[in-house]
Coordinates of C-alpha atoms in Angstrom, one line a residue:
M228 CA 22.0 6.9 -38.0
F229 CA 22.5 3.4 -39.5
L230 CA 19.9 4.3 -42.2
A231 CA 21.7 7.6 -43.0
M232 CA 25.0 5.7 -43.3
R233 CA 23.6 3.0 -45.5
A234 CA 22.1 5.7 -47.8
A235 CA 25.5 7.3 -48.0
V236 CA 27.2 4.1 -48.8
E237 CA 24.6 3.3 -51.5
E238 CA 25.0 6.7 -53.1
T239 CA 28.8 6.6 -53.1
L240 CA 29.0 3.0 -54.2
A241 CA 26.7 3.7 -57.1
A242 CA 28.8 6.7 -58.1
T243 CA 31.9 4.5 -57.9
L244 CA 30.4 1.8 -60.1
D245 CA 29.3 4.4 -62.6
R246 CA 32.8 5.8 -62.8
L247 CA 34.2 2.3 -63.4
G248 CA 31.6 1.7 -66.2
Y249 CA 29.6 -0.9 -64.2
P250 CA 25.8 -0.9 -64.0
T251 CA 24.3 0.4 -60.7
D252 CA 21.0 -1.4 -60.6
D253 CA 22.0 -3.9 -57.9
L254 CA 24.5 -2.7 -55.2
G255 CA 24.3 -6.0 -53.2
I256 CA 24.2 -4.1 -49.8
E257 CA 23.8 -6.5 -46.9
Q258 CA 24.8 -7.2 -43.4
P259 CA 28.3 -8.6 -43.0
P260 CA 28.8 -12.1 -41.4
D261 CA 29.2 -12.2 -37.6
D262 CA 33.0 -12.7 -37.8
I263 CA 33.3 -9.3 -39.7
D264 CA 33.2 -6.2 -37.6
A265 CA 32.2 -3.9 -40.5
V266 CA 28.7 -2.5 -40.4
L267 CA 27.8 -3.1 -44.0
A268 CA 29.0 -5.2 -46.9
S269 CA 28.4 -5.5 -50.6
S270 CA 28.3 -8.6 -52.8
A271 CA 28.1 -6.5 -56.1
A272 CA 31.4 -8.2 -57.3
F273 CA 29.6 -11.5 -57.7
R274 CA 27.1 -9.8 -60.1
L275 CA 29.8 -7.9 -62.0
A276 CA 32.4 -10.6 -62.4
G277 CA 30.9 -11.8 -65.7
E278 CA 30.8 -8.3 -67.2
A279 CA 34.3 -7.5 -66.0
G280 CA 35.8 -10.8 -67.2
A281 CA 37.5 -11.2 -63.9
P282 CA 37.0 -13.3 -60.7
P283 CA 34.8 -11.6 -58.1
P284 CA 37.7 -11.0 -55.6
K285 CA 39.6 -9.0 -58.2
V286 CA 36.4 -7.0 -59.1
A287 CA 35.9 -6.3 -55.4
A288 CA 39.5 -5.1 -55.0
E289 CA 39.0 -2.8 -58.1
I290 CA 35.9 -1.2 -56.6
A291 CA 37.5 -0.8 -53.1
D292 CA 40.5 1.0 -54.7
A293 CA 38.1 3.4 -56.5
F294 CA 35.8 4.0 -53.6
D295 CA 36.7 7.3 -51.9
A296 CA 35.6 7.0 -48.2
A297 CA 36.1 10.8 -47.9
D298 CA 33.0 11.2 -50.1
C299 CA 30.9 8.9 -47.9
Q300 CA 29.6 10.4 -44.7
Y301 CA 30.2 8.2 -41.6
I302 CA 32.5 5.7 -43.4
D303 CA 36.2 5.5 -42.4
R304 CA 37.5 2.9 -44.8
V305 CA 36.6 0.1 -47.3
D306 CA 38.4 -3.2 -47.6
T307 CA 37.7 -6.6 -49.1
Q308 CA 37.4 -10.1 -48.0
G309 CA 37.4 -12.4 -50.9
P310 CA 34.5 -11.2 -53.2
Y311 CA 33.0 -8.9 -50.5
L312 CA 33.5 -5.2 -49.9
N313 CA 33.3 -4.3 -46.2
F314 CA 32.5 -0.8 -45.1
W315 CA 33.9 0.4 -41.7
P316 CA 32.3 3.3 -39.8
S317 CA 34.0 6.4 -38.8
E318 CA 34.3 7.9 -35.2
Q319 CA 31.7 10.5 -36.2
Y320 CA 29.2 7.7 -36.9
F321 CA 29.6 6.2 -33.5
E322 CA 29.3 9.6 -31.8
H323 CA 26.0 10.1 -33.6
V324 CA 24.9 6.6 -32.4
L325 CA 25.6 7.6 -28.9
E326 CA 23.7 10.8 -29.2
T327 CA 20.6 9.7 -31.1
G328 CA 20.4 6.3 -29.3
Q329 CA 19.4 8.2 -26.1
D330 CA 16.3 9.8 -27.8
D331 CA 13.0 8.6 -26.5
D332 CA 11.8 7.7 -30.0
Y333 CA 15.0 6.1 -31.1
G334 CA 14.4 3.6 -33.8
A335 CA 11.2 5.3 -35.0
L336 CA 11.4 6.1 -38.7
P337 CA 10.1 9.3 -40.3
D338 CA 6.4 9.7 -41.1
R339 CA 5.6 8.0 -44.4
E340 CA 2.2 9.8 -44.6
T341 CA 0.6 6.4 -45.3
S342 CA -2.4 5.1 -43.4
V343 CA -2.7 1.4 -42.7
V344 CA -5.4 -0.6 -40.9
V345 CA -4.3 -3.7 -39.2
E346 CA -7.1 -6.2 -38.6
H347 CA -6.2 -9.0 -36.1
T348 CA -7.8 -11.4 -33.6
S349 CA -11.4 -11.1 -34.8
A350 CA -12.2 -14.3 -33.0
N351 CA -15.9 -15.3 -33.1
P352 CA -17.6 -13.9 -30.0
T353 CA -18.8 -17.3 -28.8
G354 CA -16.7 -17.5 -25.7
P355 CA -13.4 -17.0 -23.9
V356 CA -10.2 -16.5 -26.0
H357 CA -8.4 -19.8 -25.9
V358 CA -4.7 -20.5 -26.2
G359 CA -4.8 -21.9 -29.7
R360 CA -5.8 -18.5 -31.0
A361 CA -3.5 -16.5 -28.7
R362 CA -1.0 -16.1 -31.5
N363 CA -3.3 -13.8 -33.5
P364 CA -3.6 -10.9 -31.0
I365 CA 0.0 -11.2 -30.1
I366 CA 1.3 -11.2 -33.6
G367 CA -1.3 -8.7 -34.7
D368 CA -0.5 -6.2 -31.9
A369 CA 3.3 -6.6 -32.6
V370 CA 2.7 -6.0 -36.3
A371 CA 0.7 -2.8 -35.6
N372 CA 3.4 -1.6 -33.2
L373 CA 6.1 -2.4 -35.8
L374 CA 4.3 -0.4 -38.5
D375 CA 3.8 2.4 -36.1
Y376 CA 7.5 2.6 -35.4
A377 CA 8.2 2.4 -39.2
G378 CA 6.3 5.7 -39.7
Y379 CA 2.9 4.5 -40.7
D380 CA -0.4 6.0 -39.4
V381 CA -1.8 2.8 -37.9
E382 CA -5.3 1.8 -36.8
R383 CA -6.0 -1.5 -35.1
H384 CA -9.3 -3.1 -35.9
Y385 CA -11.2 -6.2 -34.6
Y386 CA -13.7 -7.4 -37.2
V387 CA -16.7 -8.8 -35.4
N388 CA -18.6 -11.8 -36.8
D389 CA -22.0 -10.9 -35.5
A390 CA -24.1 -12.3 -38.4
G391 CA -23.3 -15.9 -38.9
R392 CA -25.1 -19.1 -37.9
Q393 CA -23.0 -19.5 -34.7
I394 CA -24.1 -16.1 -33.4
A395 CA -27.8 -16.8 -34.4
T396 CA -27.5 -20.1 -32.5
F397 CA -26.0 -18.4 -29.6
T398 CA -28.8 -15.8 -29.5
W399 CA -31.5 -18.5 -29.7
A400 CA -29.9 -20.4 -26.8
Y401 CA -29.6 -17.2 -24.6
E402 CA -33.3 -16.6 -25.1
T403 CA -34.3 -20.2 -24.7
F404 CA -32.5 -21.8 -21.8
D405 CA -32.8 -20.8 -18.1
E406 CA -29.6 -20.2 -16.1
S407 CA -30.6 -23.0 -13.7
E408 CA -30.1 -25.4 -16.6
L409 CA -26.4 -24.4 -17.0
P410 CA -23.3 -25.3 -15.0
E411 CA -21.5 -22.8 -12.9
P412 CA -19.3 -20.4 -15.0
E413 CA -15.5 -21.1 -14.9
R414 CA -14.9 -17.4 -14.0
E415 CA -16.9 -14.5 -12.9
S416 CA -16.6 -12.7 -16.3
P417 CA -19.2 -12.0 -19.0
E418 CA -17.8 -14.3 -21.7
Y419 CA -17.5 -17.2 -19.3
E420 CA -21.0 -16.7 -18.1
M421 CA -22.4 -16.4 -21.6
V422 CA -20.5 -19.2 -23.2
R423 CA -22.5 -21.7 -21.2
Y424 CA -25.6 -20.9 -23.3
Y425 CA -23.6 -21.6 -26.5
R426 CA -22.3 -24.9 -25.3
K427 CA -25.7 -25.8 -24.0
A428 CA -27.1 -25.2 -27.5
N429 CA -24.6 -27.5 -29.2
T430 CA -25.2 -30.3 -26.6
Y431 CA -29.0 -29.9 -26.9
L432 CA -29.1 -29.9 -30.7
E433 CA -26.6 -32.8 -31.1
D434 CA -27.5 -35.1 -28.2
E435 CA -30.7 -34.1 -26.4
A436 CA -33.4 -32.7 -28.6
D437 CA -35.9 -34.8 -30.6
E438 CA -36.6 -34.1 -34.2
A439 CA -39.5 -31.8 -33.6
E440 CA -37.4 -29.7 -31.1
I441 CA -34.6 -29.5 -33.6
E442 CA -36.9 -28.4 -36.3
A443 CA -38.3 -25.6 -34.1
A444 CA -34.9 -24.5 -33.0
E445 CA -33.6 -24.4 -36.6
A446 CA -36.6 -22.3 -37.7
E447 CA -35.9 -19.7 -35.0
I448 CA -32.2 -19.7 -35.8
Q449 CA -33.0 -19.2 -39.5
S450 CA -35.4 -16.5 -38.6
I451 CA -32.7 -14.5 -36.7
M452 CA -30.3 -14.9 -39.7
Q453 CA -33.1 -13.7 -42.1
G454 CA -33.9 -10.8 -39.9
L455 CA -30.3 -9.7 -39.9
E456 CA -30.2 -10.0 -43.7
A457 CA -33.3 -7.9 -44.1
G458 CA -32.1 -5.2 -41.8
D459 CA -34.6 -5.9 -39.1
E460 CA -33.7 -3.7 -36.1
A461 CA -35.3 -6.1 -33.6
A462 CA -33.1 -9.0 -34.8
Y463 CA -30.0 -6.8 -34.7
E464 CA -30.8 -5.8 -31.1
R465 CA -31.3 -9.4 -30.0
V466 CA -28.0 -10.5 -31.5
S467 CA -26.1 -7.3 -30.2
E468 CA -27.1 -8.1 -26.6
V469 CA -25.2 -11.4 -26.8
V470 CA -22.3 -10.2 -28.9
D471 CA -21.6 -7.1 -27.0
T472 CA -21.7 -8.9 -23.6
V473 CA -19.2 -11.5 -24.8
L474 CA -17.0 -9.0 -26.5
D475 CA -16.6 -7.0 -23.3
G476 CA -15.3 -10.0 -21.5
M477 CA -13.0 -11.1 -24.4
Y478 CA -11.6 -7.6 -24.6
A479 CA -10.8 -7.6 -20.9
T480 CA -8.7 -10.7 -21.5
L481 CA -7.0 -9.3 -24.6
K482 CA -6.0 -6.1 -22.7
R483 CA -4.1 -8.3 -20.3
L484 CA -1.6 -9.2 -23.1
P485 CA -2.0 -6.2 -23.8
A486 CA -3.8 -6.0 -27.2
T487 CA -6.0 -3.0 -27.7
F488 CA -8.1 -1.9 -30.6
D489 CA -9.1 1.5 -32.1
E490 CA -12.4 0.1 -33.4
F491 CA -14.6 -3.0 -33.3
V492 CA -16.1 -3.2 -36.8
K493 CA -19.2 -5.4 -36.9
E494 CA -20.0 -7.3 -40.1
T495 CA -23.7 -6.4 -39.7
R496 CA -22.6 -2.8 -40.5
F497 CA -22.1 -3.9 -44.1
M498 CA -25.5 -5.6 -44.2
R499 CA -27.4 -2.6 -42.8
D500 CA -25.8 0.0 -45.0
G501 CA -26.5 -1.9 -48.2
S502 CA -22.9 -2.5 -49.2
T503 CA -23.2 -6.3 -49.0
D504 CA -26.2 -6.2 -51.3
D505 CA -24.2 -3.9 -53.7
V506 CA -21.3 -6.4 -53.7
I507 CA -23.7 -9.3 -54.5
E508 CA -25.3 -7.5 -57.4
R509 CA -21.9 -6.6 -58.8
L510 CA -20.7 -10.1 -58.5
K511 CA -23.7 -11.6 -60.2
E512 CA -23.0 -9.3 -63.2
T513 CA -19.4 -10.7 -63.7
E514 CA -18.4 -13.5 -66.1
Y515 CA -17.3 -15.6 -63.1
A516 CA -20.7 -15.8 -61.5
V517 CA -22.6 -19.2 -61.7
Y518 CA -25.8 -20.4 -60.2
D519 CA -25.2 -24.0 -59.1
E520 CA -26.5 -26.3 -56.3
D521 CA -29.1 -23.7 -55.3
A522 CA -26.5 -21.0 -54.6
W523 CA -24.7 -18.2 -56.4
Q524 CA -21.0 -18.9 -56.7
L525 CA -17.8 -17.4 -58.2
D526 CA -15.8 -19.7 -60.5
L527 CA -12.5 -18.1 -59.5
P528 CA -9.4 -18.2 -61.7
D529 CA -6.5 -20.4 -60.4
I530 CA -8.5 -21.5 -57.4
D531 CA -10.0 -25.0 -57.4
K532 CA -12.9 -24.3 -55.1
N533 CA -15.7 -22.0 -56.0
L534 CA -16.7 -19.1 -53.7
V535 CA -20.3 -19.3 -52.6
F536 CA -21.5 -15.7 -52.0
V537 CA -25.3 -16.1 -51.7
R538 CA -27.0 -19.2 -50.3
G539 CA -30.2 -20.7 -51.8
D540 CA -32.3 -19.0 -49.1
G541 CA -30.9 -15.6 -50.2
T542 CA -28.6 -15.0 -47.2
S543 CA -25.1 -13.8 -47.6
L544 CA -22.0 -15.5 -46.2
Y545 CA -19.1 -14.4 -44.1
T546 CA -16.8 -13.8 -47.0
T547 CA -19.5 -11.9 -49.0
R548 CA -19.8 -9.4 -46.1
D549 CA -16.0 -9.4 -45.8
L550 CA -15.7 -8.2 -49.4
A551 CA -17.8 -5.2 -48.5
H552 CA -15.7 -4.7 -45.4
H553 CA -12.5 -4.7 -47.5
E554 CA -13.8 -2.3 -50.0
W555 CA -14.6 0.0 -47.1
K556 CA -11.0 -0.4 -45.9
F557 CA -9.7 0.6 -49.4
D558 CA -11.9 3.6 -49.3
N559 CA -10.6 4.7 -45.9
F560 CA -7.0 3.6 -45.7
D561 CA -4.0 3.5 -48.0
E562 CA -3.0 0.0 -47.0
A563 CA -4.5 -3.0 -45.2
V564 CA -3.0 -5.9 -43.3
T565 CA -4.9 -8.9 -41.9
V566 CA -3.6 -11.5 -39.5
L567 CA -5.3 -14.9 -40.1
G568 CA -4.9 -18.5 -38.9
E569 CA -3.6 -21.1 -41.4
D570 CA -7.1 -22.5 -41.6
H571 CA -8.2 -19.3 -43.4
E572 CA -5.6 -19.5 -46.2
L573 CA -8.2 -20.6 -48.9
Q574 CA -10.7 -18.0 -47.7
A575 CA -8.0 -15.3 -48.0
R576 CA -7.2 -16.4 -51.5
Q577 CA -10.8 -16.4 -52.5
L578 CA -11.4 -13.0 -51.0
K579 CA -8.4 -11.5 -52.8
S580 CA -9.4 -13.0 -56.1
A581 CA -13.0 -11.7 -55.7
L582 CA -11.8 -8.3 -54.8
E583 CA -9.8 -8.2 -58.0
I584 CA -12.9 -9.3 -60.0
L585 CA -14.7 -6.3 -58.3
G586 CA -11.9 -4.0 -59.6
N587 CA -10.0 -3.4 -56.4
D588 CA -6.2 -2.9 -56.2
T589 CA -5.2 -5.9 -54.0
D590 CA -1.6 -4.9 -53.9
R591 CA -2.8 -2.7 -51.1
L592 CA -3.7 -5.8 -49.0
Q593 CA -1.3 -8.0 -47.2
T594 CA -2.0 -11.1 -45.1
V595 CA 0.0 -12.6 -42.3
H596 CA -0.9 -16.2 -41.7
Y597 CA 0.0 -18.0 -38.5
S598 CA 0.0 -21.6 -37.3
W599 CA -1.5 -22.7 -34.0
V600 CA -0.2 -22.6 -30.4
T601 CA -0.6 -25.8 -28.5
L602 CA 0.3 -27.0 -25.0
P603 CA 1.9 -30.3 -24.2
E604 CA -1.4 -31.3 -22.7
G605 CA -3.0 -31.6 -26.1
G606 CA -5.7 -29.9 -28.3
M607 CA -8.2 -27.3 -27.5
S608 CA -11.8 -26.5 -28.5
T609 CA -13.9 -23.6 -27.2
R610 CA -17.0 -25.1 -28.7
E611 CA -16.9 -28.2 -26.5
G612 CA -15.6 -26.4 -23.4
T613 CA -12.5 -28.6 -23.3
G614 CA -10.0 -25.9 -24.3
V615 CA -7.3 -24.1 -22.3
D616 CA -8.4 -20.5 -22.0
L617 CA -5.9 -17.6 -22.4
D618 CA -6.9 -16.3 -19.0
D619 CA -5.7 -19.5 -17.4
L620 CA -2.4 -19.4 -19.4
L621 CA -1.7 -15.8 -18.3
D622 CA -2.6 -16.5 -14.6
E623 CA -0.2 -19.5 -14.6
A624 CA 2.5 -17.4 -16.4
I625 CA 2.3 -14.8 -13.6
A626 CA 2.3 -17.4 -10.8
R627 CA 5.3 -19.2 -12.3
A628 CA 7.2 -16.0 -12.9
R629 CA 6.6 -15.0 -9.3
E630 CA 8.1 -18.3 -8.1
E631 CA 11.1 -17.7 -10.3
V632 CA 11.6 -14.2 -9.2
E633 CA 11.3 -15.2 -5.5
D634 CA 13.8 -18.0 -6.0
R635 CA 16.3 -15.4 -7.2
L636 CA 15.9 -13.0 -4.4
D637 CA 18.0 -13.2 -1.2
D638 CA 16.7 -11.8 2.1
R639 CA 18.7 -8.6 1.9
I640 CA 17.3 -7.6 -1.6
R641 CA 13.8 -8.6 -0.5
D642 CA 14.1 -6.5 2.7
D643 CA 16.0 -3.5 1.4
D644 CA 15.1 -3.0 -2.2
L645 CA 12.0 -4.8 -3.3
T646 CA 8.6 -4.7 -1.7
E647 CA 5.8 -7.3 -2.2
D648 CA 4.2 -4.8 -4.7
D649 CA 7.5 -4.7 -6.5
I650 CA 7.6 -8.5 -6.7
D651 CA 4.0 -8.6 -8.0
R652 CA 4.9 -6.0 -10.6
I653 CA 8.0 -7.9 -11.8
A654 CA 6.1 -11.2 -11.8
H655 CA 3.4 -9.7 -14.0
Q656 CA 5.9 -8.0 -16.4
V657 CA 8.0 -11.2 -16.7
G658 CA 5.1 -13.6 -16.9
I659 CA 3.0 -11.8 -19.5
G660 CA 6.3 -10.9 -21.3
A661 CA 7.3 -14.6 -21.4
V662 CA 4.0 -15.6 -23.1
R663 CA 4.3 -12.8 -25.7
Y664 CA 7.9 -13.3 -26.5
D665 CA 7.7 -17.0 -26.8
I666 CA 4.9 -16.7 -29.3
V667 CA 6.1 -13.6 -31.3
S668 CA 9.7 -14.7 -31.5
K669 CA 8.9 -17.6 -33.8
Q670 CA 8.1 -17.4 -37.5
P671 CA 4.3 -17.2 -37.7
T672 CA 3.9 -20.2 -40.1
K673 CA 5.7 -22.5 -37.7
G674 CA 3.6 -24.3 -35.1
I675 CA 4.4 -23.7 -31.4
T676 CA 4.1 -26.0 -28.4
F677 CA 4.2 -23.5 -25.5
E678 CA 6.6 -24.8 -22.8
W679 CA 7.1 -23.1 -19.5
E680 CA 10.7 -24.0 -18.9
R681 CA 11.7 -22.4 -22.2
A682 CA 9.5 -19.3 -21.9
L683 CA 10.7 -18.5 -18.3
D684 CA 14.4 -19.3 -18.8
F685 CA 16.4 -16.3 -17.6
E686 CA 19.4 -17.6 -19.4
A687 CA 18.2 -18.4 -22.9
Q688 CA 16.2 -16.7 -25.7
S689 CA 13.2 -15.6 -23.7
A690 CA 11.5 -12.5 -22.4
P691 CA 13.3 -12.6 -19.0
Y692 CA 16.7 -12.8 -20.7
V693 CA 16.0 -9.7 -22.7
Q694 CA 14.1 -7.8 -20.0
Y695 CA 17.2 -8.3 -17.7
V696 CA 19.1 -6.1 -20.0
H697 CA 16.8 -3.2 -19.3
A698 CA 16.7 -3.9 -15.6
R699 CA 20.5 -4.1 -15.4
A700 CA 20.9 -0.8 -17.4
S701 CA 18.4 0.8 -15.2
G702 CA 20.2 -0.4 -12.1
I703 CA 23.5 1.1 -13.3
L704 CA 21.9 4.4 -14.0
A705 CA 20.1 4.5 -10.7
E706 CA 23.3 3.8 -8.8
A707 CA 25.2 6.3 -10.9
T708 CA 22.7 9.0 -10.1
D709 CA 23.0 8.3 -6.4
G710 CA 26.7 7.8 -6.3
E711 CA 29.6 10.1 -6.2
G712 CA 31.9 11.2 -9.0
I713 CA 29.5 10.2 -11.8
N714 CA 26.2 11.7 -12.8
A715 CA 23.7 10.1 -15.2
D716 CA 22.9 13.5 -16.7
Q717 CA 26.4 13.6 -18.1
A718 CA 25.5 10.8 -20.5
V719 CA 23.7 13.3 -22.8
T720 CA 26.8 15.5 -23.2
E721 CA 29.8 13.3 -22.8
L722 CA 29.8 11.6 -26.2
D723 CA 33.4 10.8 -26.9
S724 CA 33.1 7.5 -28.6
R725 CA 36.8 7.1 -28.9
A726 CA 36.9 6.2 -25.2
L727 CA 34.8 3.1 -26.1
D728 CA 37.6 1.2 -27.7
T729 CA 37.2 -2.4 -26.5
P730 CA 35.6 -5.1 -28.7
S731 CA 32.5 -5.4 -26.5
E732 CA 31.9 -1.7 -26.4
R733 CA 32.2 -1.4 -30.2
E734 CA 29.9 -4.4 -30.6
L735 CA 27.2 -2.9 -28.4
L736 CA 27.5 0.4 -30.3
R737 CA 27.0 -1.5 -33.5
Q738 CA 23.9 -3.3 -32.2
I739 CA 22.4 0.1 -31.0
A740 CA 23.1 1.5 -34.5
R741 CA 21.3 -1.4 -36.2
F742 CA 18.0 -0.9 -34.5
P743 CA 16.3 1.5 -37.1
A744 CA 17.3 -0.7 -40.0
V745 CA 15.9 -3.7 -38.1
I746 CA 12.6 -1.8 -37.8
E747 CA 12.6 -0.8 -41.4
T748 CA 13.3 -4.4 -42.7
A749 CA 10.9 -6.1 -40.3
A750 CA 8.1 -3.7 -41.2
D751 CA 8.7 -4.1 -44.9
D752 CA 8.4 -7.9 -44.4
L753 CA 5.8 -7.8 -41.7
H754 CA 8.1 -9.9 -39.5
P755 CA 8.0 -8.9 -35.9
H756 CA 9.9 -12.0 -35.0
A757 CA 12.9 -10.3 -36.6
V758 CA 12.8 -7.7 -33.9
A759 CA 12.7 -10.5 -31.2
T760 CA 15.8 -12.0 -32.8
Y761 CA 17.5 -8.6 -32.6
T762 CA 16.7 -8.3 -29.0
R763 CA 18.4 -11.6 -28.3
E764 CA 21.5 -10.5 -30.2
F765 CA 21.4 -7.2 -28.5
A766 CA 21.2 -8.9 -25.0
E767 CA 24.2 -11.0 -25.8
A768 CA 26.2 -7.9 -26.8
F769 CA 25.1 -6.0 -23.7
N770 CA 25.9 -8.9 -21.4
A771 CA 29.4 -9.1 -22.8
F772 CA 29.8 -5.4 -22.2
Y773 CA 28.4 -5.8 -18.7
R774 CA 30.9 -8.6 -17.8
E775 CA 33.9 -6.9 -19.3
C776 CA 33.5 -3.1 -18.9
P777 CA 32.7 -1.7 -15.5
V778 CA 30.8 1.6 -15.5
L779 CA 30.6 2.9 -12.0
D780 CA 34.2 1.8 -11.3
A781 CA 35.5 2.7 -14.7
P782 CA 38.6 5.0 -15.2
A783 CA 37.7 8.6 -15.1
D784 CA 38.4 9.1 -18.8
K785 CA 35.9 6.3 -19.6
Q786 CA 33.0 6.9 -17.1
G787 CA 31.1 9.4 -19.1
A788 CA 31.2 7.5 -22.4
R789 CA 30.3 4.2 -20.8
L790 CA 27.4 5.7 -19.0
A791 CA 26.3 7.3 -22.3
L792 CA 26.5 3.9 -23.8
V793 CA 24.3 2.4 -21.0
V794 CA 21.7 5.1 -21.5
A795 CA 21.5 4.4 -25.3
A796 CA 21.5 0.7 -24.6
R797 CA 18.6 1.0 -22.2
Q798 CA 16.6 3.2 -24.6
T799 CA 17.2 0.9 -27.5
I800 CA 16.2 -2.4 -25.7
G801 CA 13.2 -0.6 -24.2
N802 CA 12.0 0.5 -27.6
A803 CA 12.6 -2.9 -29.1
L804 CA 10.5 -4.5 -26.3
D805 CA 7.8 -1.8 -26.8
V806 CA 7.6 -3.0 -30.5
L807 CA 7.0 -6.5 -29.2
G808 CA 4.4 -5.3 -26.7
I809 CA 6.5 -6.4 -23.8
E810 CA 7.1 -4.3 -20.6
A811 CA 10.7 -3.3 -19.8
P812 CA 11.2 -3.7 -16.1
D813 CA 13.4 -1.2 -14.2
S814 CA 14.3 -4.0 -11.7
M815 CA 14.2 -7.7 -11.7

């Protein structure tokens, strides 16, 4: 509804400017400031002041006088505040908000008939997912959800590095060391059991092996890499045994977030099908290819560091194979989005430049970079086994959330309404939600130090604060259904928005109406944190309504309309949380 109203305002404003003889290329449509209750504003008068030879406030008044609200669906009137035009919604608009806001798919935009592949996480399969990298699957999953709501046909991919030196070293270690030489695993899970071999390899090669043992190990590691490069099936099977086992465990952790994938795409795929070799040959033929320091490199324009794409021993590199991978994406999808850590910014620039040299349209490729998540305890490193694993963080989140929930329960609620299973469910929803929300609510490029007190604060910008809105709305509806004199089913039909005439009711209506536009803008910018910001603002509006406007004890002429408003609010916040990948509890 908000999108339809905005389109109507844009069309009518453009026609108005045209009648007045003004250009219509920039309408300046924007959100009004918080102290203005209008739903849209225009700053066009700033742009037109020079052409009109008059100050912006006078130009704005001229446009407002010429704007015929009767020609603009869902707009009741237009007025000015200084140089701004403010557009006020009609009652018909609010009635449509009440009606459409109750739809299960409210906020979802029309099908764009555009396919997009979102690649995220793609952590090397060398051990458990650790907290520092947790931002990738959380942001990536939210971006994919957001694009899905925005009308794209989305696939979620995990690109598996199964051909690099780390994996060859891992495979050698798995085949070399006996389990008796390893410490006990930190958890009974495949990746925790397997990572012991990788850590043992690093310790052995750096601190324990003599020169001859290192030379023998390096020869076998190189043999594995060469075998993969040559398409040797035996080498591939050796590596796959290690990689697939670790991936199974990592995926189980990621599903706890939850972050799921449509496909795990292995980089060896592009070695075995010949596409990496094809990329290498095409790159060698370009004017940017140079052979220097025993390696083939690209001297990329506007990038200081050359891109090495073939080593002196003839083996390809990760980025070389990723070039083939991205050309495969372009062949199979209309657009591609990749979520990468800030340490991959140079690699992403090199990749994009090389893709352009190969003749690809890189406007179809967008990258979301993120900074690290740290804990107050300090840094993390999977390689050395000193990191904080994501499993540990999630376990702690659930345990702390359970404590918080139990502290808020009195004996009557515990005995009459919530079972132990209910408490476990709520603790899981709140705990996992707290981790996700705290991470996704920040701009990706800003570093995060994860703090429990902030993440689990029921009164601040946090998952529990927002989840409480859904729980409160669900509680009202449950009680309404069981009570007398009011029926939750009436909410679908009793849509008289004129009964919702208090400031808090109107503000909640406006927040519900904004949701589709928030989805559109956030998707265009690939900013899921904008949806998180919206949920906080929505929660503030709902809580004001909750304090000031009783529903079950409302006057008879307001009960139906307020109940309809609660239904629409519950649906809206539930869908907004769904975009963020956070569960919406029915009770808390």
